[in-house]
Amino acid sequence: MSETKAAVAETRLISLGDEIVARINQLGAISETPEHLARIFLTAEHRVAAELILSWMREAGMSAHLDAIGNVCGRYEGERANLPCLMLGSHYDTVRDAGKWDGPLGLITAIACVADLNKRSKRLPFAIEVIGFADEEGVRFASTLLGSRAVAGTFVESVLNSRDRADVSMREAMLQFGLDPEHVGAAARARRELLAYVELHIEQGPVLEQKNLPVGVVTAIAGATRLAAHLTGMAGHAGTVPMALRRDALSGAAECIVAIEEFCKTDQAGLVGTVGYIDAMPGATNVIPGRVNFTIDIRAPTDGHRKLAVADIVRRIEAIAKRRNLTLQIDVTHENRTVPCASWLKTQVAEAVAAEGYDVFELPSGAGHDGMAMIDVADVAMIFVRCRGGISHHPDEHVELADAEAGARVLLRLVENFRPRD
Ligand SMILES: [Zn+2]
């Protein structure tokens, strides 16, 4: 490469990161309230954000439109019209009091990559589509992945009847937004239209930072099982019932919680377990707790491993309950499968990471992502970008400019060298 050419390439790549960060800030300013970032599905902020993203897509040389559920969709044709596409994207809704990067980084980086190709008048032997999912977090209607489920053709119609806190149904909210709830199906895509779905996203955890790496190759989106446990003993007077005669449900729960933690700690294959909620009844200083409810969240990179772990944990809790003469009831309240990243795609992501000069490091995603829905319509891969302190779903969420740049370089290289599955 000549010196001038090298200098041009360098300028181009540096401006990629600068623009990504500028746009993260621009999108991050579109919020329900200025103090706490919240961009919720089918609100005025959703509309303003969608218009801004569509304008970026058009500026990057894409045709762009809002689909039947409010996703933003951009398309950059390949060497010929109507070729199947490599789909890139992420979501642009947020949780409440969110950070600016969760979702938008993947979407904005994908647009930046297309803009770069367009600037160089480069067409590929496939189309590129960029999608911004309207609802991934599920804040408003307590049902996640609404945007990607619509695209994957797995949107559940009954969700249209669910209501937000102001008692507005999703059906009504769609009508107010100018979308037709009867036509969500029009957002669905066919498998033959998609060569793959690739999402760049912040890690939302501390592993890349600890490894001192800007990017990572995701192996799988971990499946999760959530359980609700109910322990019943006998309430009694804190002063009169001798220790040996007690059936204290809260002490029993405490032993269960520690047992879950110990069990997960000794696991070497990425198992994580969390008790994040507990309540005790009757809940008074001078009464022995007679009844306790707590939740258990178990995640692992493979379904088989998670299921074995759940069975083992349940056995341990049962044994504790039995020994303490407590009645135990356990219900599965939520279960989602592990979504493995396709190995043929993962190989190409790893090649792009290595070609950019970074160590190839693989890690599972403990958090859920749109790929969990997209797997029903395409093979999926993910690239993680380091975020400061692993902090996410929090205003302190932060990505360094150099890491945004690194992510963009990897994604652009992946796109330019992408080979569809044989
Ligand atoms: Zn996200």
mmCIF file of N, CA and C in Angstrom, residues 335-379:
data_model
loop_
_atom_site.group_PDB
_atom_site.id
_atom_site.type_symbol
_atom_site.label_atom_id
_atom_site.label_comp_id
_atom_site.label_asym_id
_atom_site.label_seq_id
_atom_site.Cartn_x
_atom_site.Cartn_y
_atom_site.Cartn_z
ATOM 1 N N GLU A 335 -38.333 -20.449 30.996
ATOM 2 C CA GLU A 335 -37.239 -21.278 30.492
ATOM 3 C C GLU A 335 -36.948 -20.857 29.059
ATOM 4 N N ASN A 336 -35.722 -20.500 28.764
ATOM 5 C CA ASN A 336 -35.404 -20.341 27.348
ATOM 6 C C ASN A 336 -34.123 -21.067 26.979
ATOM 7 N N ARG A 337 -34.164 -21.586 25.780
ATOM 8 C CA ARG A 337 -33.103 -22.456 25.283
ATOM 9 C C ARG A 337 -31.812 -21.660 25.046
ATOM 10 N N THR A 338 -30.722 -22.362 25.013
ATOM 11 C CA THR A 338 -29.453 -21.776 24.612
ATOM 12 C C THR A 338 -29.455 -21.590 23.099
ATOM 13 N N VAL A 339 -28.953 -20.444 22.662
ATOM 14 C CA VAL A 339 -28.837 -20.210 21.224
ATOM 15 C C VAL A 339 -27.358 -20.235 20.860
ATOM 16 N N PRO A 340 -26.902 -21.319 20.224
ATOM 17 C CA PRO A 340 -25.480 -21.381 19.873
ATOM 18 C C PRO A 340 -25.190 -20.508 18.662
ATOM 19 N N CYS A 341 -24.055 -19.840 18.658
ATOM 20 C CA CYS A 341 -23.641 -19.114 17.463
ATOM 21 C C CYS A 341 -23.132 -20.152 16.464
ATOM 22 N N ALA A 342 -23.504 -19.994 15.197
ATOM 23 C CA ALA A 342 -23.163 -20.975 14.162
ATOM 24 C C ALA A 342 -21.651 -21.054 14.008
ATOM 25 N N SER A 343 -21.115 -22.278 13.983
ATOM 26 C CA SER A 343 -19.653 -22.391 13.987
ATOM 27 C C SER A 343 -19.038 -21.840 12.701
ATOM 28 N N TRP A 344 -19.724 -21.986 11.558
ATOM 29 C CA TRP A 344 -19.153 -21.454 10.302
ATOM 30 C C TRP A 344 -19.053 -19.921 10.351
ATOM 31 N N LEU A 345 -19.989 -19.285 11.054
ATOM 32 C CA LEU A 345 -19.963 -17.825 11.182
ATOM 33 C C LEU A 345 -18.941 -17.396 12.219
ATOM 34 N N LYS A 346 -18.898 -18.148 13.323
ATOM 35 C CA LYS A 346 -17.963 -17.862 14.400
ATOM 36 C C LYS A 346 -16.530 -17.891 13.865
ATOM 37 N N THR A 347 -16.250 -18.849 12.972
ATOM 38 C CA THR A 347 -14.926 -18.941 12.357
ATOM 39 C C THR A 347 -14.596 -17.649 11.616
ATOM 40 N N GLN A 348 -15.577 -17.119 10.886
ATOM 41 C CA GLN A 348 -15.325 -15.888 10.119
ATOM 42 C C GLN A 348 -15.157 -14.680 11.049
ATOM 43 N N VAL A 349 -15.909 -14.664 12.147
ATOM 44 C CA VAL A 349 -15.740 -13.575 13.116
ATOM 45 C C VAL A 349 -14.330 -13.659 13.705
ATOM 46 N N ALA A 350 -13.904 -14.874 14.060
ATOM 47 C CA ALA A 350 -12.569 -15.063 14.648
ATOM 48 C C ALA A 350 -11.486 -14.628 13.660
ATOM 49 N N GLU A 351 -11.678 -14.954 12.371
ATOM 50 C CA GLU A 351 -10.700 -14.533 11.346
ATOM 51 C C GLU A 351 -10.611 -13.007 11.284
ATOM 52 N N ALA A 352 -11.760 -12.351 11.356
ATOM 53 C CA ALA A 352 -11.777 -10.876 11.293
ATOM 54 C C ALA A 352 -11.091 -10.277 12.524
ATOM 55 N N VAL A 353 -11.334 -10.874 13.686
ATOM 56 C CA VAL A 353 -10.704 -10.392 14.923
ATOM 57 C C VAL A 353 -9.184 -10.535 14.820
ATOM 58 N N ALA A 354 -8.742 -11.716 14.364
ATOM 59 C CA ALA A 354 -7.301 -11.974 14.247
ATOM 60 C C ALA A 354 -6.668 -11.046 13.213
ATOM 61 N N ALA A 355 -7.368 -10.847 12.098
ATOM 62 C CA ALA A 355 -6.825 -9.997 11.031
ATOM 63 C C ALA A 355 -6.677 -8.547 11.481
ATOM 64 N N GLU A 356 -7.485 -8.138 12.467
ATOM 65 C CA GLU A 356 -7.353 -6.775 13.004
ATOM 66 C C GLU A 356 -6.283 -6.710 14.092
ATOM 67 N N GLY A 357 -5.664 -7.852 14.356
ATOM 68 C CA GLY A 357 -4.525 -7.858 15.277
ATOM 69 C C GLY A 357 -4.879 -8.119 16.730
ATOM 70 N N TYR A 358 -6.071 -8.628 16.985
ATOM 71 C CA TYR A 358 -6.452 -8.913 18.378
ATOM 72 C C TYR A 358 -6.436 -10.411 18.639
ATOM 73 N N ASP A 359 -6.177 -10.766 19.883
ATOM 74 C CA ASP A 359 -6.282 -12.175 20.274
ATOM 75 C C ASP A 359 -7.731 -12.609 20.133
ATOM 76 N N VAL A 360 -7.903 -13.819 19.621
ATOM 77 C CA VAL A 360 -9.258 -14.351 19.493
ATOM 78 C C VAL A 360 -9.656 -14.953 20.835
ATOM 79 N N PHE A 361 -10.665 -14.370 21.441
ATOM 80 C CA PHE A 361 -11.127 -14.864 22.734
ATOM 81 C C PHE A 361 -12.625 -15.152 22.648
ATOM 82 N N GLU A 362 -12.992 -16.367 23.005
ATOM 83 C CA GLU A 362 -14.394 -16.768 22.930
ATOM 84 C C GLU A 362 -15.040 -16.691 24.305
ATOM 85 N N LEU A 363 -16.268 -16.240 24.322
ATOM 86 C CA LEU A 363 -17.010 -16.191 25.591
ATOM 87 C C LEU A 363 -18.504 -16.325 25.317
ATOM 88 N N PRO A 364 -19.236 -16.906 26.268
ATOM 89 C CA PRO A 364 -20.688 -16.977 26.082
ATOM 90 C C PRO A 364 -21.339 -15.665 26.507
ATOM 91 N N SER A 365 -22.543 -15.431 26.045
ATOM 92 C CA SER A 365 -23.316 -14.282 26.508
ATOM 93 C C SER A 365 -24.263 -14.739 27.599
ATOM 94 N N GLY A 366 -24.114 -14.168 28.770
ATOM 95 C CA GLY A 366 -25.035 -14.496 29.857
ATOM 96 C C GLY A 366 -26.333 -13.734 29.735
ATOM 97 N N ALA A 367 -26.304 -12.629 28.985
ATOM 98 C CA ALA A 367 -27.509 -11.814 28.794
ATOM 99 C C ALA A 367 -28.241 -12.255 27.536
ATOM 100 N N GLY A 368 -29.506 -11.983 27.471
ATOM 101 C CA GLY A 368 -30.309 -12.306 26.296
ATOM 102 C C GLY A 368 -30.132 -11.255 25.203
ATOM 103 N N HIS A 369 -30.309 -11.658 23.957
ATOM 104 C CA HIS A 369 -30.169 -10.737 22.822
ATOM 105 C C HIS A 369 -31.150 -11.126 21.718
ATOM 106 N N ASP A 370 -31.279 -10.231 20.718
ATOM 107 C CA ASP A 370 -32.212 -10.486 19.618
ATOM 108 C C ASP A 370 -31.912 -11.772 18.860
ATOM 109 N N GLY A 371 -30.660 -12.222 18.901
ATOM 110 C CA GLY A 371 -30.296 -13.481 18.261
ATOM 111 C C GLY A 371 -31.137 -14.654 18.760
ATOM 112 N N MET A 372 -31.639 -14.546 20.002
ATOM 113 C CA MET A 372 -32.476 -15.614 20.558
ATOM 114 C C MET A 372 -33.738 -15.807 19.729
ATOM 115 N N ALA A 373 -34.215 -14.725 19.123
ATOM 116 C CA ALA A 373 -35.382 -14.843 18.239
ATOM 117 C C ALA A 373 -34.942 -15.093 16.797
ATOM 118 N N MET A 374 -33.851 -14.430 16.387
ATOM 119 C CA MET A 374 -33.416 -14.507 14.984
ATOM 120 C C MET A 374 -32.968 -15.908 14.577
ATOM 121 N N ILE A 375 -32.584 -16.732 15.561
ATOM 122 C CA ILE A 375 -32.148 -18.096 15.265
ATOM 123 C C ILE A 375 -33.248 -18.868 14.522
ATOM 124 N N ASP A 376 -34.494 -18.456 14.675
ATOM 125 C CA ASP A 376 -35.587 -19.152 13.990
ATOM 126 C C ASP A 376 -35.665 -18.818 12.503
ATOM 127 N N VAL A 377 -34.889 -17.826 12.063
ATOM 128 C CA VAL A 377 -34.955 -17.466 10.646
ATOM 129 C C VAL A 377 -33.564 -17.408 9.988
ATOM 130 N N ALA A 378 -32.491 -17.463 10.802
ATOM 131 C CA ALA A 378 -31.136 -17.395 10.236
ATOM 132 C C ALA A 378 -30.114 -17.930 11.219
ATOM 133 N N ASP A 379 -28.951 -18.329 10.706
ATOM 134 C CA ASP A 379 -27.825 -18.629 11.579
ATOM 135 C C ASP A 379 -27.353 -17.315 12.201
#
